[in-house]
Every structure is written in C-alpha cells, then in structure tokens.
PDB file of C-alpha atoms in Angstrom:
ATOM      1  CA  MET A   1      25.567 -27.293   8.526  1.00  0.00           C
ATOM      2  CA  SER A   2      25.580 -25.050   5.289  1.00  0.00           C
ATOM      3  CA  LEU A   3      25.739 -21.363   5.616  1.00  0.00           C
ATOM      4  CA  SER A   4      22.157 -21.122   4.055  1.00  0.00           C
ATOM      5  CA  GLN A   5      20.706 -23.245   7.014  1.00  0.00           C
ATOM      6  CA  ARG A   6      22.746 -21.610   9.582  1.00  0.00           C
ATOM      7  CA  GLN A   7      20.925 -18.354   8.376  1.00  0.00           C
ATOM      8  CA  ALA A   8      17.509 -20.277   8.148  1.00  0.00           C
ATOM      9  CA  PHE A   9      18.177 -21.401  11.791  1.00  0.00           C
ATOM     10  CA  THR A  10      19.043 -18.103  13.013  1.00  0.00           C
ATOM     11  CA  THR A  11      16.103 -16.528  11.463  1.00  0.00           C
ATOM     12  CA  ILE A  12      13.575 -19.181  12.790  1.00  0.00           C
ATOM     13  CA  LYS A  13      15.084 -18.883  16.493  1.00  0.00           C
ATOM     14  CA  GLN A  14      14.682 -14.848  16.280  1.00  0.00           C
ATOM     15  CA  ALA A  15      11.011 -15.214  15.113  1.00  0.00           C
ATOM     16  CA  TYR A  16      10.274 -17.453  17.987  1.00  0.00           C
ATOM     17  CA  LYS A  17      12.188 -15.164  20.524  1.00  0.00           C
ATOM     18  CA  ASN A  18      10.379 -12.089  19.123  1.00  0.00           C
ATOM     19  CA  ALA A  19       7.184 -14.076  20.054  1.00  0.00           C
ATOM     20  CA  GLY A  20       8.586 -14.745  23.708  1.00  0.00           C
ATOM     21  CA  ARG A  21       9.072 -18.404  22.929  1.00  0.00           C
ATOM     22  CA  ASN A  22      12.125 -20.766  22.790  1.00  0.00           C
ATOM     23  CA  PRO A  23      11.379 -24.184  21.502  1.00  0.00           C
ATOM     24  CA  VAL A  24      14.300 -26.579  21.157  1.00  0.00           C
ATOM     25  CA  THR A  25      14.902 -26.375  17.228  1.00  0.00           C
ATOM     26  CA  THR A  26      16.937 -29.013  15.380  1.00  0.00           C
ATOM     27  CA  PRO A  27      17.394 -29.991  11.749  1.00  0.00           C
ATOM     28  CA  SER A  28      15.047 -32.610  10.647  1.00  0.00           C
ATOM     29  CA  THR A  29      12.757 -34.115   7.619  1.00  0.00           C
ATOM     30  CA  LEU A  30       9.175 -34.573   6.980  1.00  0.00           C
ATOM     31  CA  ARG A  31       8.626 -37.697   4.500  1.00  0.00           C
ATOM     32  CA  LEU A  32       5.330 -37.997   3.200  1.00  0.00           C
ATOM     33  CA  ILE A  33       4.414 -40.924   0.825  1.00  0.00           C
ATOM     34  CA  GLN A  34       1.632 -41.957  -1.345  1.00  0.00           C
ATOM     35  CA  SER A  35       1.417 -45.025  -3.616  1.00  0.00           C
ATOM     36  CA  VAL A  36       1.230 -44.497  -7.325  1.00  0.00           C
ATOM     37  CA  SER A  37      -1.879 -45.352  -8.968  1.00  0.00           C
ATOM     38  CA  SER A  38      -2.471 -45.770 -12.666  1.00  0.00           C
ATOM     39  CA  SER A  39      -5.605 -43.813 -12.471  1.00  0.00           C
ATOM     40  CA  LYS A  40      -4.905 -40.758 -10.577  1.00  0.00           C
ATOM     41  CA  THR A  41      -3.629 -37.468 -11.835  1.00  0.00           C
ATOM     42  CA  ASN A  42      -3.822 -35.705  -8.465  1.00  0.00           C
ATOM     43  CA  TYR A  43      -2.176 -36.687  -5.278  1.00  0.00           C
ATOM     44  CA  THR A  44      -2.580 -35.324  -1.602  1.00  0.00           C
ATOM     45  CA  PHE A  45       0.032 -35.691   1.207  1.00  0.00           C
ATOM     46  CA  PRO A  46      -1.270 -35.560   4.705  1.00  0.00           C
ATOM     47  CA  VAL A  47       1.526 -33.942   7.059  1.00  0.00           C
ATOM     48  CA  LEU A  48      -0.027 -34.639  10.603  1.00  0.00           C
ATOM     49  CA  GLU A  49       0.524 -37.989  12.499  1.00  0.00           C
ATOM     50  CA  GLY A  50      -2.817 -39.966  12.292  1.00  0.00           C
ATOM     51  CA  ASP A  51      -4.126 -38.435   9.071  1.00  0.00           C
ATOM     52  CA  SER A  52      -2.448 -40.775   6.242  1.00  0.00           C
ATOM     53  CA  THR A  53      -3.728 -44.093   5.295  1.00  0.00           C
ATOM     54  CA  ASN A  54      -0.190 -44.852   4.046  1.00  0.00           C
ATOM     55  CA  THR A  55       1.373 -46.975   6.636  1.00  0.00           C
ATOM     56  CA  LEU A  56       4.999 -47.467   5.317  1.00  0.00           C
ATOM     57  CA  ALA A  57       7.603 -47.364   8.139  1.00  0.00           C
ATOM     58  CA  GLU A  58       9.583 -44.658   6.079  1.00  0.00           C
ATOM     59  CA  ASN A  59       6.927 -42.022   6.706  1.00  0.00           C
ATOM     60  CA  ARG A  60       7.869 -38.952   9.026  1.00  0.00           C
ATOM     61  CA  PHE A  61       4.722 -37.006   9.936  1.00  0.00           C
ATOM     62  CA  LEU A  62       4.595 -34.000  12.055  1.00  0.00           C
ATOM     63  CA  ASN A  63       3.512 -34.440  15.617  1.00  0.00           C
ATOM     64  CA  ARG A  64       0.492 -32.172  16.509  1.00  0.00           C
ATOM     65  CA  ALA A  65       2.292 -30.588  19.511  1.00  0.00           C
ATOM     66  CA  ASP A  66       5.382 -29.501  17.203  1.00  0.00           C
ATOM     67  CA  ALA A  67       6.111 -27.168  14.175  1.00  0.00           C
ATOM     68  CA  PHE A  68       8.314 -27.709  11.237  1.00  0.00           C
ATOM     69  CA  THR A  69       9.893 -24.859   9.169  1.00  0.00           C
ATOM     70  CA  ALA A  70      10.584 -26.446   5.390  1.00  0.00           C
ATOM     71  CA  THR A  71      13.804 -25.033   3.801  1.00  0.00           C
ATOM     72  CA  SER A  72      13.981 -27.401   0.990  1.00  0.00           C
ATOM     73  CA  VAL A  73      11.725 -30.022  -0.992  1.00  0.00           C
ATOM     74  CA  GLY A  74      12.525 -33.027  -3.010  1.00  0.00           C
ATOM     75  CA  LEU A  75      10.193 -35.420  -4.935  1.00  0.00           C
ATOM     76  CA  PHE A  76      10.857 -39.154  -5.867  1.00  0.00           C
ATOM     77  CA  ILE A  77       9.334 -42.353  -6.717  1.00  0.00           C
ATOM     78  CA  GLY A  78      10.567 -45.370  -4.752  1.00  0.00           C
ATOM     79  CA  GLY A  79      11.024 -47.696  -7.298  1.00  0.00           C
ATOM     80  CA  LEU A  80      12.478 -51.278  -7.507  1.00  0.00           C
ATOM     81  CA  SER A  81      16.009 -52.249  -7.594  1.00  0.00           C
ATOM     82  CA  ASP A  82      14.941 -55.568  -8.915  1.00  0.00           C
ATOM     83  CA  ALA A  83      11.723 -57.433 -10.139  1.00  0.00           C
ATOM     84  CA  GLY A  84       9.024 -57.537  -7.653  1.00  0.00           C
ATOM     85  CA  ALA A  85       6.762 -55.405  -5.707  1.00  0.00           C
ATOM     86  CA  ALA A  86       8.089 -52.482  -3.599  1.00  0.00           C
ATOM     87  CA  THR A  87       5.543 -52.097  -0.946  1.00  0.00           C
ATOM     88  CA  SER A  88       7.242 -53.070   2.144  1.00  0.00           C
ATOM     89  CA  ALA A  89       9.757 -50.654   4.374  1.00  0.00           C
ATOM     90  CA  GLY A  90      13.128 -50.578   2.889  1.00  0.00           C
ATOM     91  CA  SER A  91      12.542 -52.520  -0.228  1.00  0.00           C
ATOM     92  CA  TYR A  92      13.042 -49.885  -2.970  1.00  0.00           C
ATOM     93  CA  GLN A  93      15.310 -47.217  -3.859  1.00  0.00           C
ATOM     94  CA  LEU A  94      14.517 -43.445  -4.365  1.00  0.00           C
ATOM     95  CA  PHE A  95      14.783 -42.076  -7.899  1.00  0.00           C
ATOM     96  CA  GLY A  96      14.067 -38.426  -8.967  1.00  0.00           C
ATOM     97  CA  PHE A  97      14.081 -39.146 -12.981  1.00  0.00           C
ATOM     98  CA  GLN A  98      13.199 -42.308 -15.291  1.00  0.00           C
ATOM     99  CA  SER A  99      15.723 -44.819 -13.977  1.00  0.00           C
ATOM    100  CA  GLU A 100      16.305 -48.411 -14.910  1.00  0.00           C
ATOM    101  CA  ALA A 101      14.480 -49.488 -11.691  1.00  0.00           C
ATOM    102  CA  LEU A 102      11.490 -47.452 -12.558  1.00  0.00           C
ATOM    103  CA  THR A 103      11.281 -48.950 -16.007  1.00  0.00           C
ATOM    104  CA  THR A 104      11.357 -52.475 -14.389  1.00  0.00           C
ATOM    105  CA  ALA A 105       8.645 -51.386 -12.112  1.00  0.00           C
ATOM    106  CA  GLY A 106       6.310 -50.515 -15.134  1.00  0.00           C
ATOM    107  CA  VAL A 107       6.581 -46.842 -14.560  1.00  0.00           C
ATOM    108  CA  THR A 108       7.433 -45.820 -18.104  1.00  0.00           C
ATOM    109  CA  ASN A 109       6.500 -42.328 -17.957  1.00  0.00           C
ATOM    110  CA  ALA A 110       7.749 -41.124 -14.857  1.00  0.00           C
ATOM    111  CA  ASN A 111       8.590 -37.639 -16.336  1.00  0.00           C
ATOM    112  CA  ALA A 112       4.990 -36.653 -16.096  1.00  0.00           C
ATOM    113  CA  LEU A 113       5.754 -36.323 -12.326  1.00  0.00           C
ATOM    114  CA  PHE A 114       9.458 -35.137 -12.680  1.00  0.00           C
ATOM    115  CA  THR A 115       9.090 -32.529 -15.127  1.00  0.00           C
ATOM    116  CA  ASN A 116       5.540 -31.809 -15.927  1.00  0.00           C
ATOM    117  CA  SER A 117       3.818 -31.831 -12.438  1.00  0.00           C
ATOM    118  CA  TYR A 118       2.986 -29.045  -9.907  1.00  0.00           C
ATOM    119  CA  LEU A 119       3.159 -28.595  -6.179  1.00  0.00           C
ATOM    120  CA  ASN A 120       0.519 -26.573  -4.436  1.00  0.00           C
ATOM    121  CA  ILE A 121       0.576 -25.940  -0.493  1.00  0.00           C
ATOM    122  CA  ALA A 122      -1.947 -24.041   1.388  1.00  0.00           C
ATOM    123  CA  VAL A 123      -1.749 -23.673   5.300  1.00  0.00           C
ATOM    124  CA  ASN A 124      -5.385 -22.618   6.973  1.00  0.00           C
ATOM    125  CA  ASN A 125      -6.674 -21.845   3.477  1.00  0.00           C
ATOM    126  CA  VAL A 126      -4.005 -19.590   2.395  1.00  0.00           C
ATOM    127  CA  ALA A 127      -2.100 -20.471  -0.445  1.00  0.00           C
ATOM    128  CA  TYR A 128       1.734 -20.260  -0.008  1.00  0.00           C
ATOM    129  CA  LEU A 129       2.847 -22.374  -2.916  1.00  0.00           C
ATOM    130  CA  GLN A 130       0.866 -22.352  -6.336  1.00  0.00           C
ATOM    131  CA  ASN A 131       1.704 -24.141  -9.202  1.00  0.00           C
ATOM    132  CA  PHE A 132       5.505 -24.674  -8.093  1.00  0.00           C
ATOM    133  CA  ASP A 133       6.992 -26.610 -10.778  1.00  0.00           C
ATOM    134  CA  VAL A 134       8.720 -29.748  -9.478  1.00  0.00           C
ATOM    135  CA  TYR A 135      11.124 -29.763 -12.540  1.00  0.00           C
ATOM    136  CA  ARG A 136      13.166 -27.680  -9.805  1.00  0.00           C
ATOM    137  CA  THR A 137      13.812 -30.760  -8.189  1.00  0.00           C
ATOM    138  CA  TYR A 138      14.892 -32.916 -11.262  1.00  0.00           C
ATOM    139  CA  SER A 139      18.259 -34.506 -11.066  1.00  0.00           C
ATOM    140  CA  THR A 140      19.998 -37.047 -13.329  1.00  0.00           C
ATOM    141  CA  PRO A 141      23.224 -38.501 -12.246  1.00  0.00           C
ATOM    142  CA  ILE A 142      26.025 -38.333 -14.720  1.00  0.00           C
ATOM    143  CA  VAL A 143      27.715 -41.444 -13.333  1.00  0.00           C
ATOM    144  CA  GLN A 144      26.001 -44.932 -13.716  1.00  0.00           C
ATOM    145  CA  THR A 145      27.081 -47.740 -11.519  1.00  0.00           C
ATOM    146  CA  GLY A 146      26.144 -51.486 -11.221  1.00  0.00           C
ATOM    147  CA  ASN A 147      26.940 -54.902 -12.736  1.00  0.00           C
ATOM    148  CA  ILE A 148      26.468 -55.128 -16.302  1.00  0.00           C
ATOM    149  CA  PHE A 149      26.921 -58.724 -17.748  1.00  0.00           C
ATOM    150  CA  ALA A 150      26.978 -59.780 -21.290  1.00  0.00           C
ATOM    151  CA  THR A 151      23.477 -61.653 -21.024  1.00  0.00           C
ATOM    152  CA  GLY A 152      21.710 -58.556 -20.085  1.00  0.00           C
ATOM    153  CA  GLY A 153      22.925 -58.077 -16.463  1.00  0.00           C
ATOM    154  CA  ASP A 154      22.066 -57.047 -13.007  1.00  0.00           C
ATOM    155  CA  THR A 155      20.928 -53.470 -13.126  1.00  0.00           C
ATOM    156  CA  THR A 156      20.666 -53.087  -9.530  1.00  0.00           C
ATOM    157  CA  GLY A 157      22.095 -49.863  -8.285  1.00  0.00           C
ATOM    158  CA  GLN A 158      22.233 -48.301 -11.527  1.00  0.00           C
ATOM    159  CA  ASN A 159      21.179 -44.701 -12.057  1.00  0.00           C
ATOM    160  CA  SER A 160      20.991 -44.101  -8.370  1.00  0.00           C
ATOM    161  CA  ASN A 161      20.679 -40.726  -6.696  1.00  0.00           C
ATOM    162  CA  ASN A 162      22.822 -39.687  -3.669  1.00  0.00           C
ATOM    163  CA  GLY A 163      21.395 -37.899  -0.379  1.00  0.00           C
ATOM    164  CA  SER A 164      21.850 -34.291  -1.933  1.00  0.00           C
ATOM    165  CA  ASP A 165      20.292 -34.816  -5.474  1.00  0.00           C
ATOM    166  CA  GLY A 166      16.741 -33.866  -6.091  1.00  0.00           C
ATOM    167  CA  PHE A 167      16.235 -31.141  -3.503  1.00  0.00           C
ATOM    168  CA  THR A 168      15.635 -27.411  -4.114  1.00  0.00           C
ATOM    169  CA  SER A 169      15.483 -24.649  -1.693  1.00  0.00           C
ATOM    170  CA  LEU A 170      12.331 -23.127  -0.477  1.00  0.00           C
ATOM    171  CA  THR A 171      12.592 -19.188  -0.145  1.00  0.00           C
ATOM    172  CA  PRO A 172      11.175 -17.945   1.720  1.00  0.00           C
ATOM    173  CA  SER A 173      10.752 -20.915   3.991  1.00  0.00           C
ATOM    174  CA  LEU A 174       7.282 -22.705   4.710  1.00  0.00           C
ATOM    175  CA  GLN A 175       5.951 -23.224   8.223  1.00  0.00           C
ATOM    176  CA  PHE A 176       3.764 -26.109   9.345  1.00  0.00           C
ATOM    177  CA  SER A 177       1.989 -26.010  12.723  1.00  0.00           C
ATOM    178  CA  GLY A 178       0.808 -29.086  14.183  1.00  0.00           C
ATOM    179  CA  THR A 179      -2.454 -27.443  14.930  1.00  0.00           C
ATOM    180  CA  ALA A 180      -2.977 -26.183  11.201  1.00  0.00           C
ATOM    181  CA  LYS A 181      -5.191 -27.224   8.291  1.00  0.00           C
ATOM    182  CA  ILE A 182      -2.091 -28.194   5.913  1.00  0.00           C
ATOM    183  CA  ASP A 183      -3.015 -29.104   2.322  1.00  0.00           C
ATOM    184  CA  ILE A 184      -0.332 -30.354   0.281  1.00  0.00           C
ATOM    185  CA  SER A 185      -1.116 -31.733  -3.502  1.00  0.00           C
ATOM    186  CA  ILE A 186       0.710 -32.643  -6.532  1.00  0.00           C
ATOM    187  CA  SER A 187      -1.179 -32.286 -10.090  1.00  0.00           C
ATOM    188  CA  LEU A 188       0.117 -34.361 -12.914  1.00  0.00           C
ATOM    189  CA  PRO A 189      -1.038 -33.749 -16.680  1.00  0.00           C
ATOM    190  CA  THR A 190      -1.624 -37.634 -17.008  1.00  0.00           C
ATOM    191  CA  SER A 191      -1.557 -40.745 -14.918  1.00  0.00           C
ATOM    192  CA  LEU A 192       1.535 -42.707 -14.229  1.00  0.00           C
ATOM    193  CA  ALA A 193       1.821 -45.934 -15.999  1.00  0.00           C
ATOM    194  CA  VAL A 194       2.522 -48.537 -13.263  1.00  0.00           C
ATOM    195  CA  THR A 195       2.612 -52.614 -13.194  1.00  0.00           C
ATOM    196  CA  ASN A 196       4.241 -53.105  -9.763  1.00  0.00           C
ATOM    197  CA  ALA A 197       3.736 -51.472  -6.435  1.00  0.00           C
ATOM    198  CA  CYS A 198       5.812 -47.899  -6.155  1.00  0.00           C
ATOM    199  CA  GLN A 199       5.593 -45.035  -3.815  1.00  0.00           C
ATOM    200  CA  ILE A 200       5.864 -41.123  -4.301  1.00  0.00           C
ATOM    201  CA  ASN A 201       7.686 -39.658  -1.695  1.00  0.00           C
ATOM    202  CA  LEU A 202       7.563 -36.123  -0.973  1.00  0.00           C
ATOM    203  CA  ILE A 203      10.468 -35.087   1.450  1.00  0.00           C
ATOM    204  CA  PHE A 204      10.695 -31.580   3.049  1.00  0.00           C
ATOM    205  CA  ARG A 205      14.145 -30.800   4.689  1.00  0.00           C
ATOM    206  CA  GLY A 206      14.110 -28.215   7.526  1.00  0.00           C
ATOM    207  CA  PHE A 207      13.978 -27.485  11.025  1.00  0.00           C
ATOM    208  CA  LEU A 208      11.657 -29.108  13.906  1.00  0.00           C
ATOM    209  CA  SER A 209      10.595 -26.967  16.882  1.00  0.00           C
ATOM    210  CA  LEU A 210       9.533 -28.996  19.629  1.00  0.00           C
ATOM    211  CA  GLY A 211       6.137 -28.007  21.240  1.00  0.00           C
ATOM    212  CA  ALA A 212       5.728 -25.177  19.362  1.00  0.00           C
ATOM    213  CA  SER A 213       2.576 -25.672  17.686  1.00  0.00           C
ATOM    214  CA  ASN A 214      -0.174 -23.134  18.428  1.00  0.00           C
ATOM    215  CA  LEU A 215      -1.711 -25.884  20.804  1.00  0.00           C
ATOM    216  CA  ASN A 216       1.423 -24.956  23.369  1.00  0.00           C
ATOM    217  CA  LYS A 217       0.949 -21.238  23.266  1.00  0.00           C
TER     218      LYS A 217
END
C-alpha cells in the first residue's frame, strides 16, 4: 500500500470512528462497463448491484449494504487482441489510447473518449465532479511488444497497458453509499466509430467498507 493509500485509509477509518462506527474496510475496486455505440455521445454507468443491463462478468458493482470510497479512477476501452467480437468475459484487453487492437475493432476515433470527454458524478443530486476531463487518465506506453512478421504479422499484445497505467487520483476522494442515488456519466464531443463489439470500462479504485451504507446505521 502506497503512502497516499495509507493516508486515505487512515482518513476513512477516522471518519467512521467519529461517526461512532467501525466497519471492516479493505482495498477494493468498482468496475462499471457499458457497450460502445456508434450513435451515442453520452454514457451512463449504474453503480449499484441490479441496476445495470450490462451482464459481463468483469463488472464489479456496489452492494447496497456497503459503502465505497474512490481514491482514483481510470477509463479504458475493452478492445480486441485479434479480429472478432469482444462481448464475452475475458476476450478483450483494456486500452486507454488509440491502440492497434482498437483500430482492428473498428474504433478509429478512440481519442474522442480518451482526450476530449468529460466525467460527471452526482450523489443524491449533489454534483461532486463536474466536467472532469478524462484526459488526466490518458496513458500511452513507450514500449510496444508483440510478434511482427514480414507478412504483416500478429499484433496481439502490442501497445498494451499494465495495471498501473491510466489511473488518476481523486482528491478529495468520493464516497458512494449503497443507499444513495448515484449518477455517473461521460459525455463525448462525437460518437465512437465501431464495427465490432467493444466495451467502455470505468474503473474506480479505493476502499470498500462492509455494511457501512446508510441502510445499516
């Protein structure tokens, strides 16, 4: 755990202590997924279990009994590692830039999302993030890997991110309660061109506090 994470954890535990509560709090992740559409310029991301129509197994929603404190956020498109559709669990890689795999998938203007879109978050109708530019999360690896052949080659694995790329800190942190009305959206200046199924992945990292929603006060 990094120094900043330790500081965030200490702050979260102290806030609960001041409120007379002591929930189990551990590092965790929310992963919210929506399918790319060539006709949409606005995407909404349900947070609570049972609210989303996206059924991919990679989703990680918030249980209504719990609370989650987000300390960082990353935005990615799940793109193809080779030709074909990427609609099933585990069949795509995550990219935060215009990668070879996204071009293969037919997403030729991914930067409309990665460098020119804005994230908005409201909790119980109070706006906590307004026009938060997601360009903060943009990350293009310097090193590219993969098998390149004289005939054109296998580009599988090229331009891939690692697990720490593409995240930016949220200061102050954001808290999502399982009983709150949480509205998260991303607005784009233009729709994304896509010919194969791809998924937008909005990933929050932070701390999960078990049983800490208002439901259990």
